[in-house]
PDB file of C-alpha atoms in Angstrom:
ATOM      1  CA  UNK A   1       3.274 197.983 179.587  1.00 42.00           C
ATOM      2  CA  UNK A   2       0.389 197.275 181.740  1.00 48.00           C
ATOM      3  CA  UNK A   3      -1.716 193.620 181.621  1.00 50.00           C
ATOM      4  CA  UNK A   4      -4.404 195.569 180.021  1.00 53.00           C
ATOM      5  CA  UNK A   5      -2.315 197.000 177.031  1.00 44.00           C
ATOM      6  CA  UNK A   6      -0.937 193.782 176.784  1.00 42.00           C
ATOM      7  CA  UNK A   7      -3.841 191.747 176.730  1.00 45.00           C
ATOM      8  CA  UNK A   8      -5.325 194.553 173.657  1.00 44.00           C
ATOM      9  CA  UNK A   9      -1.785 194.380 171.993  1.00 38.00           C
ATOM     10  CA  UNK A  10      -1.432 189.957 171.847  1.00 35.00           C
ATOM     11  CA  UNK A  11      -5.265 189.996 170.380  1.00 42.00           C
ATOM     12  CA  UNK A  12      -4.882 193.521 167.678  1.00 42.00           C
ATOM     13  CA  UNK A  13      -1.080 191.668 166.446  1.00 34.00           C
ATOM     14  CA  UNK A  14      -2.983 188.044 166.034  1.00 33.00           C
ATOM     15  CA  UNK A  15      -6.411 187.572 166.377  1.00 35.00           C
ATOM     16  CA  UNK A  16      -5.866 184.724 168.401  1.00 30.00           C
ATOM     17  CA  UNK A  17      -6.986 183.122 172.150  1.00 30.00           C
ATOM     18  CA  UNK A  18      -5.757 185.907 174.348  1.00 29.00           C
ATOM     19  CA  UNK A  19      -3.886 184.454 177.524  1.00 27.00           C
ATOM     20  CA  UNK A  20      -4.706 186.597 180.112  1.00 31.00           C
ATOM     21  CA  UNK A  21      -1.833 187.308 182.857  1.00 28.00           C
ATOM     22  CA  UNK A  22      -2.767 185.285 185.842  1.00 31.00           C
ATOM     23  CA  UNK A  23      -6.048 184.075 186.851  1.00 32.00           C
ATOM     24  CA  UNK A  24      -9.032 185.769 185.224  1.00 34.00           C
ATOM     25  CA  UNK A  25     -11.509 187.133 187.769  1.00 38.00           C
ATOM     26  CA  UNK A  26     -14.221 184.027 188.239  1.00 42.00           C
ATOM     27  CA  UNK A  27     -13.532 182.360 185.276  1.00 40.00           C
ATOM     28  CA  UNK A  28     -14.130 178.650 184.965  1.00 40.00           C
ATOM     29  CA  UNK A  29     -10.417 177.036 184.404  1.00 37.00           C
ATOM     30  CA  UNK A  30     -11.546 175.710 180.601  1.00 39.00           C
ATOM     31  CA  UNK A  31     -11.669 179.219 180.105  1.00 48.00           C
ATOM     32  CA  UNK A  32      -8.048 180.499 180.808  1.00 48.00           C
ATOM     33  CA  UNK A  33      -7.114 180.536 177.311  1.00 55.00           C
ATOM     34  CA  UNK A  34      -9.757 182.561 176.202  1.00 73.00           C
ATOM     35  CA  UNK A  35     -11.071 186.150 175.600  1.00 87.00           C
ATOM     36  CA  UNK A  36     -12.775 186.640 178.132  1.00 92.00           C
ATOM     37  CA  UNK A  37     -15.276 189.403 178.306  1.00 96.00           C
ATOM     38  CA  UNK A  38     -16.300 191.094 181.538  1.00 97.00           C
ATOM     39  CA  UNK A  39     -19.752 192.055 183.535  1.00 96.00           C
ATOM     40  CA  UNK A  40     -19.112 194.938 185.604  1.00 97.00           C
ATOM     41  CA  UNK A  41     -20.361 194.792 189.228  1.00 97.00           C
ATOM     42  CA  UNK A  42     -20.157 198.521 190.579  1.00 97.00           C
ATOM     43  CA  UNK A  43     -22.278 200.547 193.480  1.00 93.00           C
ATOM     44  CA  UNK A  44     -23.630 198.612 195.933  1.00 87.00           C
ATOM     45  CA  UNK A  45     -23.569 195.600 193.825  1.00 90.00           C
ATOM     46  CA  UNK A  46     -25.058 196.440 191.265  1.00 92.00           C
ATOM     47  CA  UNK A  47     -25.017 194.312 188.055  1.00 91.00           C
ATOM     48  CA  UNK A  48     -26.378 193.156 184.573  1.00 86.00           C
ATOM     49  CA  UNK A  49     -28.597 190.520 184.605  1.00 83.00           C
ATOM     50  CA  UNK A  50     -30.481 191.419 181.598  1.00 87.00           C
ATOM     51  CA  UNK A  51     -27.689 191.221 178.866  1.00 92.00           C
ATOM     52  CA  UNK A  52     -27.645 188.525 176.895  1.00 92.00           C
ATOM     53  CA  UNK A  53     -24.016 186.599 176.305  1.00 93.00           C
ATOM     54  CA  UNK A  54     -25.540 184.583 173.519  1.00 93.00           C
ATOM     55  CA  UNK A  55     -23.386 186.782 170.880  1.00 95.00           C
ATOM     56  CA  UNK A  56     -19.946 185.656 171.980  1.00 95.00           C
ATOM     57  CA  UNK A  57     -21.041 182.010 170.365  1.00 93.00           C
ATOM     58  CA  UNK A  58     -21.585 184.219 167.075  1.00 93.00           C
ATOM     59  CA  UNK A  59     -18.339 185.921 167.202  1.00 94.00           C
ATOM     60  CA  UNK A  60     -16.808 182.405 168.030  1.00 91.00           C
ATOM     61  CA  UNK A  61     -18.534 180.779 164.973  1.00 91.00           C
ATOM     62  CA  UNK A  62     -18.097 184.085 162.193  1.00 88.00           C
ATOM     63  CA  UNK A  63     -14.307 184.806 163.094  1.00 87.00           C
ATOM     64  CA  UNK A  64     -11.005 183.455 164.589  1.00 84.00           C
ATOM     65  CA  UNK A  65     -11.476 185.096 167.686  1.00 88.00           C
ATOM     66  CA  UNK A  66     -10.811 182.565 170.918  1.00 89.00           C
ATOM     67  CA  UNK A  67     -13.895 184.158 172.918  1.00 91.00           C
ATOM     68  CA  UNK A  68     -15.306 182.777 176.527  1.00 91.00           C
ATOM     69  CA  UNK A  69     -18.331 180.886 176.400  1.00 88.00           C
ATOM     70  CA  UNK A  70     -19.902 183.560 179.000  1.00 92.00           C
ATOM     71  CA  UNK A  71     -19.328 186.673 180.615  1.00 95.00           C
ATOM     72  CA  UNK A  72     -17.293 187.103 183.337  1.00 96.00           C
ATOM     73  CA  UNK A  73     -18.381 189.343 186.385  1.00 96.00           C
ATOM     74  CA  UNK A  74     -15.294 191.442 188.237  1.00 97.00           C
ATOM     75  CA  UNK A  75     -15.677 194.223 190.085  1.00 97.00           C
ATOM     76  CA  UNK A  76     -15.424 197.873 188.718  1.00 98.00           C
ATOM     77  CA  UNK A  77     -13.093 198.690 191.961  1.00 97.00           C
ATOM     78  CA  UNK A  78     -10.520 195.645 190.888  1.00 97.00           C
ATOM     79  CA  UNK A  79      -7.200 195.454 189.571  1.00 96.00           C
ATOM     80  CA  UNK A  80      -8.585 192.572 187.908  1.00 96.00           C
ATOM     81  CA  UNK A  81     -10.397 194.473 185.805  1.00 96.00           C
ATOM     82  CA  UNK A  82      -7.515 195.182 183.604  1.00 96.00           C
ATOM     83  CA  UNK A  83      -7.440 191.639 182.829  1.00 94.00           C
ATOM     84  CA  UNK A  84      -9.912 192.224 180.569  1.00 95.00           C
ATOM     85  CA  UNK A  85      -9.908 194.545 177.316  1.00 94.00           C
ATOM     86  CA  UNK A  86     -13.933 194.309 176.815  1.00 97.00           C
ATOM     87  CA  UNK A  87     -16.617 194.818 179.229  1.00 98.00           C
ATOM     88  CA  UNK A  88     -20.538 194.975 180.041  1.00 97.00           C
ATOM     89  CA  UNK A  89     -21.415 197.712 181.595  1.00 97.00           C
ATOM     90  CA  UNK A  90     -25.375 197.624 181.811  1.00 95.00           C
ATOM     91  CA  UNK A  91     -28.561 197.537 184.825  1.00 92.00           C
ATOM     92  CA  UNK A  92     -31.371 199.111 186.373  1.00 91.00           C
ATOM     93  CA  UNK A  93     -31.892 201.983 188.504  1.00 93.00           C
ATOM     94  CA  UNK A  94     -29.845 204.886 189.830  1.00 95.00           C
ATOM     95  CA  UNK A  95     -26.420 204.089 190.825  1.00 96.00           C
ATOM     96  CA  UNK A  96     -23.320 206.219 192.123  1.00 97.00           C
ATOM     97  CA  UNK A  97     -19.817 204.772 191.841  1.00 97.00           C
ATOM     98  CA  UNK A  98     -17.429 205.147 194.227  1.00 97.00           C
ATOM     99  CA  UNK A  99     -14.007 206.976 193.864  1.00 97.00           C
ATOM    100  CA  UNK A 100     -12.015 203.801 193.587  1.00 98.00           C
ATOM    101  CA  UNK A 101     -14.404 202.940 190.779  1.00 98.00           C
ATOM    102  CA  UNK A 102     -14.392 206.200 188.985  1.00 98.00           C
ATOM    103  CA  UNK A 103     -10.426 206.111 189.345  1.00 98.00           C
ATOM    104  CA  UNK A 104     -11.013 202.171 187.400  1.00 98.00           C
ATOM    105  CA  UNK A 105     -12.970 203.459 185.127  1.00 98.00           C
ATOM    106  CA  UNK A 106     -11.231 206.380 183.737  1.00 97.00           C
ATOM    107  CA  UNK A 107      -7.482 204.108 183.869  1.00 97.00           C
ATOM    108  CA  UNK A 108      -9.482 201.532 181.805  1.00 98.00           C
ATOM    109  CA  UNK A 109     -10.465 203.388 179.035  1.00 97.00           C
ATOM    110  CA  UNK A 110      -7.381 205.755 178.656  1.00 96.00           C
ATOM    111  CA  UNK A 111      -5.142 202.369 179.205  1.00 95.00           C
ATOM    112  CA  UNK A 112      -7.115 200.684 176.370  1.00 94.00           C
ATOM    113  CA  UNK A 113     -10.088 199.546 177.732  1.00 97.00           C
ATOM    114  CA  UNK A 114     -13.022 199.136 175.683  1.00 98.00           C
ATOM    115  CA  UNK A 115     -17.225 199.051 177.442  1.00 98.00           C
ATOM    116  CA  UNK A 116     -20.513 198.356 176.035  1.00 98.00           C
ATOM    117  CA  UNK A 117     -23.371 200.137 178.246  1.00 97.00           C
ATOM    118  CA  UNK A 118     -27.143 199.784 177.868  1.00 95.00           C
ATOM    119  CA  UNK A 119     -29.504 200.027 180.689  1.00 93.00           C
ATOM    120  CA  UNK A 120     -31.278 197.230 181.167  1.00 88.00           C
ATOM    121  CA  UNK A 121     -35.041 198.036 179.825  1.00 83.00           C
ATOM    122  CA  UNK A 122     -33.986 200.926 178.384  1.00 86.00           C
ATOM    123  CA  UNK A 123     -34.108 202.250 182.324  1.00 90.00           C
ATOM    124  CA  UNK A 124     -34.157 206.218 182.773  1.00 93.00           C
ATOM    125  CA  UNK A 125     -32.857 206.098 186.148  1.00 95.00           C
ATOM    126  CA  UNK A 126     -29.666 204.200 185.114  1.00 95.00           C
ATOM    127  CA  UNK A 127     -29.209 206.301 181.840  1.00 96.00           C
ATOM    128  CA  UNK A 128     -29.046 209.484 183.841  1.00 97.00           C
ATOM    129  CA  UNK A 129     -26.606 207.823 186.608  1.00 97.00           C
ATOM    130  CA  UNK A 130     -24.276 206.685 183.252  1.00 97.00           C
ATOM    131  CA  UNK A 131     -24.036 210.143 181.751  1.00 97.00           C
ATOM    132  CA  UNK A 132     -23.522 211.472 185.485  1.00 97.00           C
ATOM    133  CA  UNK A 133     -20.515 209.021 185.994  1.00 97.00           C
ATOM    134  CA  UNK A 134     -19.325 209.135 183.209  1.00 96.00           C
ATOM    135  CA  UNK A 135     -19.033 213.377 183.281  1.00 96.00           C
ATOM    136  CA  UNK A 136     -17.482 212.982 186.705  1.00 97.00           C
ATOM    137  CA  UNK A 137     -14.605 210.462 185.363  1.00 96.00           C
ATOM    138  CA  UNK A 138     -14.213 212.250 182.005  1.00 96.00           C
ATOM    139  CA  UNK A 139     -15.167 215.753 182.522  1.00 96.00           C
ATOM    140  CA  UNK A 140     -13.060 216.700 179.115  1.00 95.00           C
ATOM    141  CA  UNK A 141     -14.794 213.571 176.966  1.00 95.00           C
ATOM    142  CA  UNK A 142     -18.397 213.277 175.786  1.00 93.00           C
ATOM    143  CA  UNK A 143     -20.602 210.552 174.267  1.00 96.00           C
ATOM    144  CA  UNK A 144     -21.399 211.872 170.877  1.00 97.00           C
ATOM    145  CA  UNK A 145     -23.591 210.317 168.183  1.00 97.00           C
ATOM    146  CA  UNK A 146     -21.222 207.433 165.952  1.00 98.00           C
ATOM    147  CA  UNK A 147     -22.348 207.909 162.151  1.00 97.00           C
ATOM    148  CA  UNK A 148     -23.833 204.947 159.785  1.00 96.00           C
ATOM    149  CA  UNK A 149     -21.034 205.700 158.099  1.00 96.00           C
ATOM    150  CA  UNK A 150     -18.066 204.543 161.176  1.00 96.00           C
ATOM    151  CA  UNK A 151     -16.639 200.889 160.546  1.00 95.00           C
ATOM    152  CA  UNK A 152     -18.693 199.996 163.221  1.00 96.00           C
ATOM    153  CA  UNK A 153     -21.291 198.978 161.618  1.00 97.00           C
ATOM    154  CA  UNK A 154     -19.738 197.102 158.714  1.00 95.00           C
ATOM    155  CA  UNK A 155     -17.114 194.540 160.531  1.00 93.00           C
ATOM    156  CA  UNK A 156     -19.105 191.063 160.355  1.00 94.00           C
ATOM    157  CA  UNK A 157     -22.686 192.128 159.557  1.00 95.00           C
ATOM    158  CA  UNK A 158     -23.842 195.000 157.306  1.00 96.00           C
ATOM    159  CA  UNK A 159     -25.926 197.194 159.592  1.00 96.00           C
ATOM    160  CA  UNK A 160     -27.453 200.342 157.263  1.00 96.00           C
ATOM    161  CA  UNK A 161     -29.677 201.780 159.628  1.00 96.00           C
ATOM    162  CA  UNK A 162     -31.214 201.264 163.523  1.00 96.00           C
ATOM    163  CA  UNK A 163     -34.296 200.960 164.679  1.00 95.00           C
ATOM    164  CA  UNK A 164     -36.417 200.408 167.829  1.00 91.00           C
ATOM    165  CA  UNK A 165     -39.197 197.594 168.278  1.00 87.00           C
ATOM    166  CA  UNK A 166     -41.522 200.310 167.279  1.00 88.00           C
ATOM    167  CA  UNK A 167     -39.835 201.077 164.045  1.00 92.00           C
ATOM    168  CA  UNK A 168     -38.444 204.257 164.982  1.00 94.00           C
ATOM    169  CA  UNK A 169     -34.573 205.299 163.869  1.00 95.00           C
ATOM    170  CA  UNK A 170     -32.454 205.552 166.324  1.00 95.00           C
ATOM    171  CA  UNK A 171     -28.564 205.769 166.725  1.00 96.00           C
ATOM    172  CA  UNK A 172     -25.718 204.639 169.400  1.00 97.00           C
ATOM    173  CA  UNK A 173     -22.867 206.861 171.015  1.00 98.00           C
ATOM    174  CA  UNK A 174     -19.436 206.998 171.713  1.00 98.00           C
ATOM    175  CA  UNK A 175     -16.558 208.412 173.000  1.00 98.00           C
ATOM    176  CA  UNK A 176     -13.598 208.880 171.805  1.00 97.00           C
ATOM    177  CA  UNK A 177     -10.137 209.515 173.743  1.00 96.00           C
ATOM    178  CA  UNK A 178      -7.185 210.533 171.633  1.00 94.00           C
ATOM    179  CA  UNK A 179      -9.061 209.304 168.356  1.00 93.00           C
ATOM    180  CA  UNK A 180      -9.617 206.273 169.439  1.00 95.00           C
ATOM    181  CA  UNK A 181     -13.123 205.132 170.349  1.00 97.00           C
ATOM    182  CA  UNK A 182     -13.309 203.416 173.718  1.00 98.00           C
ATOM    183  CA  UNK A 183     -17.267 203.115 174.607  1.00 98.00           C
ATOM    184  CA  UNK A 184     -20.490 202.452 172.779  1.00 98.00           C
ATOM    185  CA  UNK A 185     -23.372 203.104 174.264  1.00 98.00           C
ATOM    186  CA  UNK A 186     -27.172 202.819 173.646  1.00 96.00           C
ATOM    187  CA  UNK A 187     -30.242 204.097 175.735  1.00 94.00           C
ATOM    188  CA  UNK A 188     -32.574 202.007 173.487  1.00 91.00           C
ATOM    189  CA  UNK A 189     -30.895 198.614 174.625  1.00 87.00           C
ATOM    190  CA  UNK A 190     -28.202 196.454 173.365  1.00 92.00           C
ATOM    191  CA  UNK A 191     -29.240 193.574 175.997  1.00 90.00           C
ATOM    192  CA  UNK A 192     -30.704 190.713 173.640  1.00 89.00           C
ATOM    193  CA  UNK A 193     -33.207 190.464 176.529  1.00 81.00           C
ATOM    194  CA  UNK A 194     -34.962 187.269 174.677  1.00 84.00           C
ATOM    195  CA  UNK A 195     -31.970 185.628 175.161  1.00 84.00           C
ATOM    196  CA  UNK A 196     -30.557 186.212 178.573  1.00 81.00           C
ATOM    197  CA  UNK A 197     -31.320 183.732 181.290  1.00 77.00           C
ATOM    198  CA  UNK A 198     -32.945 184.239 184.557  1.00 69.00           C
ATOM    199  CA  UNK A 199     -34.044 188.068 183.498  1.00 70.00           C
ATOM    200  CA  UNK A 200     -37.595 189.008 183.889  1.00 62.00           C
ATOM    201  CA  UNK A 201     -36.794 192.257 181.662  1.00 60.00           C
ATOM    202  CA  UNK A 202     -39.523 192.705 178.859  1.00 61.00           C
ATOM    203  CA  UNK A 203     -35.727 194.638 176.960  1.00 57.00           C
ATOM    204  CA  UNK A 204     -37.982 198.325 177.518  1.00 70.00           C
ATOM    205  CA  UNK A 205     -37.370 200.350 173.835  1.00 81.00           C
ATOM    206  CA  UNK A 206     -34.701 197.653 172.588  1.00 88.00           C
ATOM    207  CA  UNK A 207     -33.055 197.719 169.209  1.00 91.00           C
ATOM    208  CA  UNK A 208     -33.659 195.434 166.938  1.00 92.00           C
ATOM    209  CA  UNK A 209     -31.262 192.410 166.473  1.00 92.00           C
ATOM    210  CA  UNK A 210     -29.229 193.786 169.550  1.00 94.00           C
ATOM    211  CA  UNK A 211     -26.945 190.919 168.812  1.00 94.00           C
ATOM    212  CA  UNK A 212     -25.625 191.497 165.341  1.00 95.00           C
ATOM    213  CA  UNK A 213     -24.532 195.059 166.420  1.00 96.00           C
ATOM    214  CA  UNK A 214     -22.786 193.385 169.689  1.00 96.00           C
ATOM    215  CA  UNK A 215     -21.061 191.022 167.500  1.00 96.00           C
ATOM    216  CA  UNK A 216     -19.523 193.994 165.359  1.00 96.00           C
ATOM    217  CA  UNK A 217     -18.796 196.113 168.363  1.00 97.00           C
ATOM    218  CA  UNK A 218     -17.231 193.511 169.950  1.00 96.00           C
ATOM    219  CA  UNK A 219     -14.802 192.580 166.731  1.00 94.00           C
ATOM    220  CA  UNK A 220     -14.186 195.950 166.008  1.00 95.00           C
ATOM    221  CA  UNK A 221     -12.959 196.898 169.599  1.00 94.00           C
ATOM    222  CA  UNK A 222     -10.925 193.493 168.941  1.00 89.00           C
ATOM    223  CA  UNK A 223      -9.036 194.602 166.153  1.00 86.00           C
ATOM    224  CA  UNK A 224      -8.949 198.365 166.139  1.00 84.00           C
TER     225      UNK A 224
END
């Protein structure tokens, strides 16, 4: 069994403080005992600044989940990544990972991983660098459109549509890997921009009340 299915395993069986195997990557020591969630840094060190960590304090007050105060950064080309069963993966620009980061990537998610990517202001550059990537690593998945219908968007808040700041319906993707789904991902922005610090972002074509659809990604990627 490797730390990563072990880590998923202790949290689906219980729901409660995950204790990671060894040192988490960076974390603070008060931390240890927590679920810790991760911020990927991958390229040439590249890295979200502009996502907003504010909705693990929600998740701590609305369930049992044990959940770090902040997110913890680790590199997409470490072993320490599978320390970690929930990850950020969000920025700006165009980026190419490398093939120790590709080889990460695809072990994570098919080992029982679970990312949430946005670009950071909605950034066109970084969306087509994601779908690139993510094609390279997973040439036989494919981020297809999640229903209104998928648990998803019923697990601590009842979410019956999306929509941008202008109003407009939009929707999130997924992908799925033997039936179970292992990424979410939004081009209109999950960041919570308002609420990140030291991010000059203005969020780009964010969806409304990012964080309520974090905090049900995030709990059910916990328990499914």
């Amino acid at each position: 069994m490797t730390r990563l299915t072990r880590a998923v395993f202790i949290v689906c069986l219980s729901l409660m403080p995950l204790l990671c195997r060894g040192k988490a990557p960076r974390a603070k020591a008060s931390d240890l005992a927590q679920l810790q969630v991760g911020n990927l840094i991958y390229g040439k060190q590249q890295s979200s600044v502009c996502f907003a960590d504010r909705f693990l304090k929600t998740i701590r007050e609305t369930t049992h989940l044990e959940v770090g105060n902040s997110f913890v950064p680790v590199d997409l080309s470490s072993p320490d990544l599978f320390d970690l069963p929930f990850c950020i993966f969000s920025g700006e620009g165009s980026f190419n990972l490398s093939e120790q980061e590709r080889e990460n990537l695809r072990t994570y998610l098919k080992s029982g991983g679970f990312i949430l990517a946005s670009p950071s202001c909605s950034n066109a550059d970084w969306d087509r660098s994601l779908r690139r990537e993510i094609a390279l690593c997973l040439p036989e998945e494919e981020l297809a459109q999640i229903p209104m219908s998928h648990p998803i968007f019923s697990m601590i808040n009842q979410i019956d549509k999306l929509v941008d700041k202008k109003g407009k319906p939009v929707f999130l993707q997924g992908m799925h890997i033997n039936g179970r789904l292992v990424m979410v991902y939004s081009v209109e922005g999950l960041n919570d921009v308002k609420n990140a610090k030291g991010c000059c972002c203005c969020g780009g074509n964010e969806i409304r009340n990012p964080a309520l659809v974090n905090v049900n990604i995030f709990t059910y990627a916990t328990i499914y």
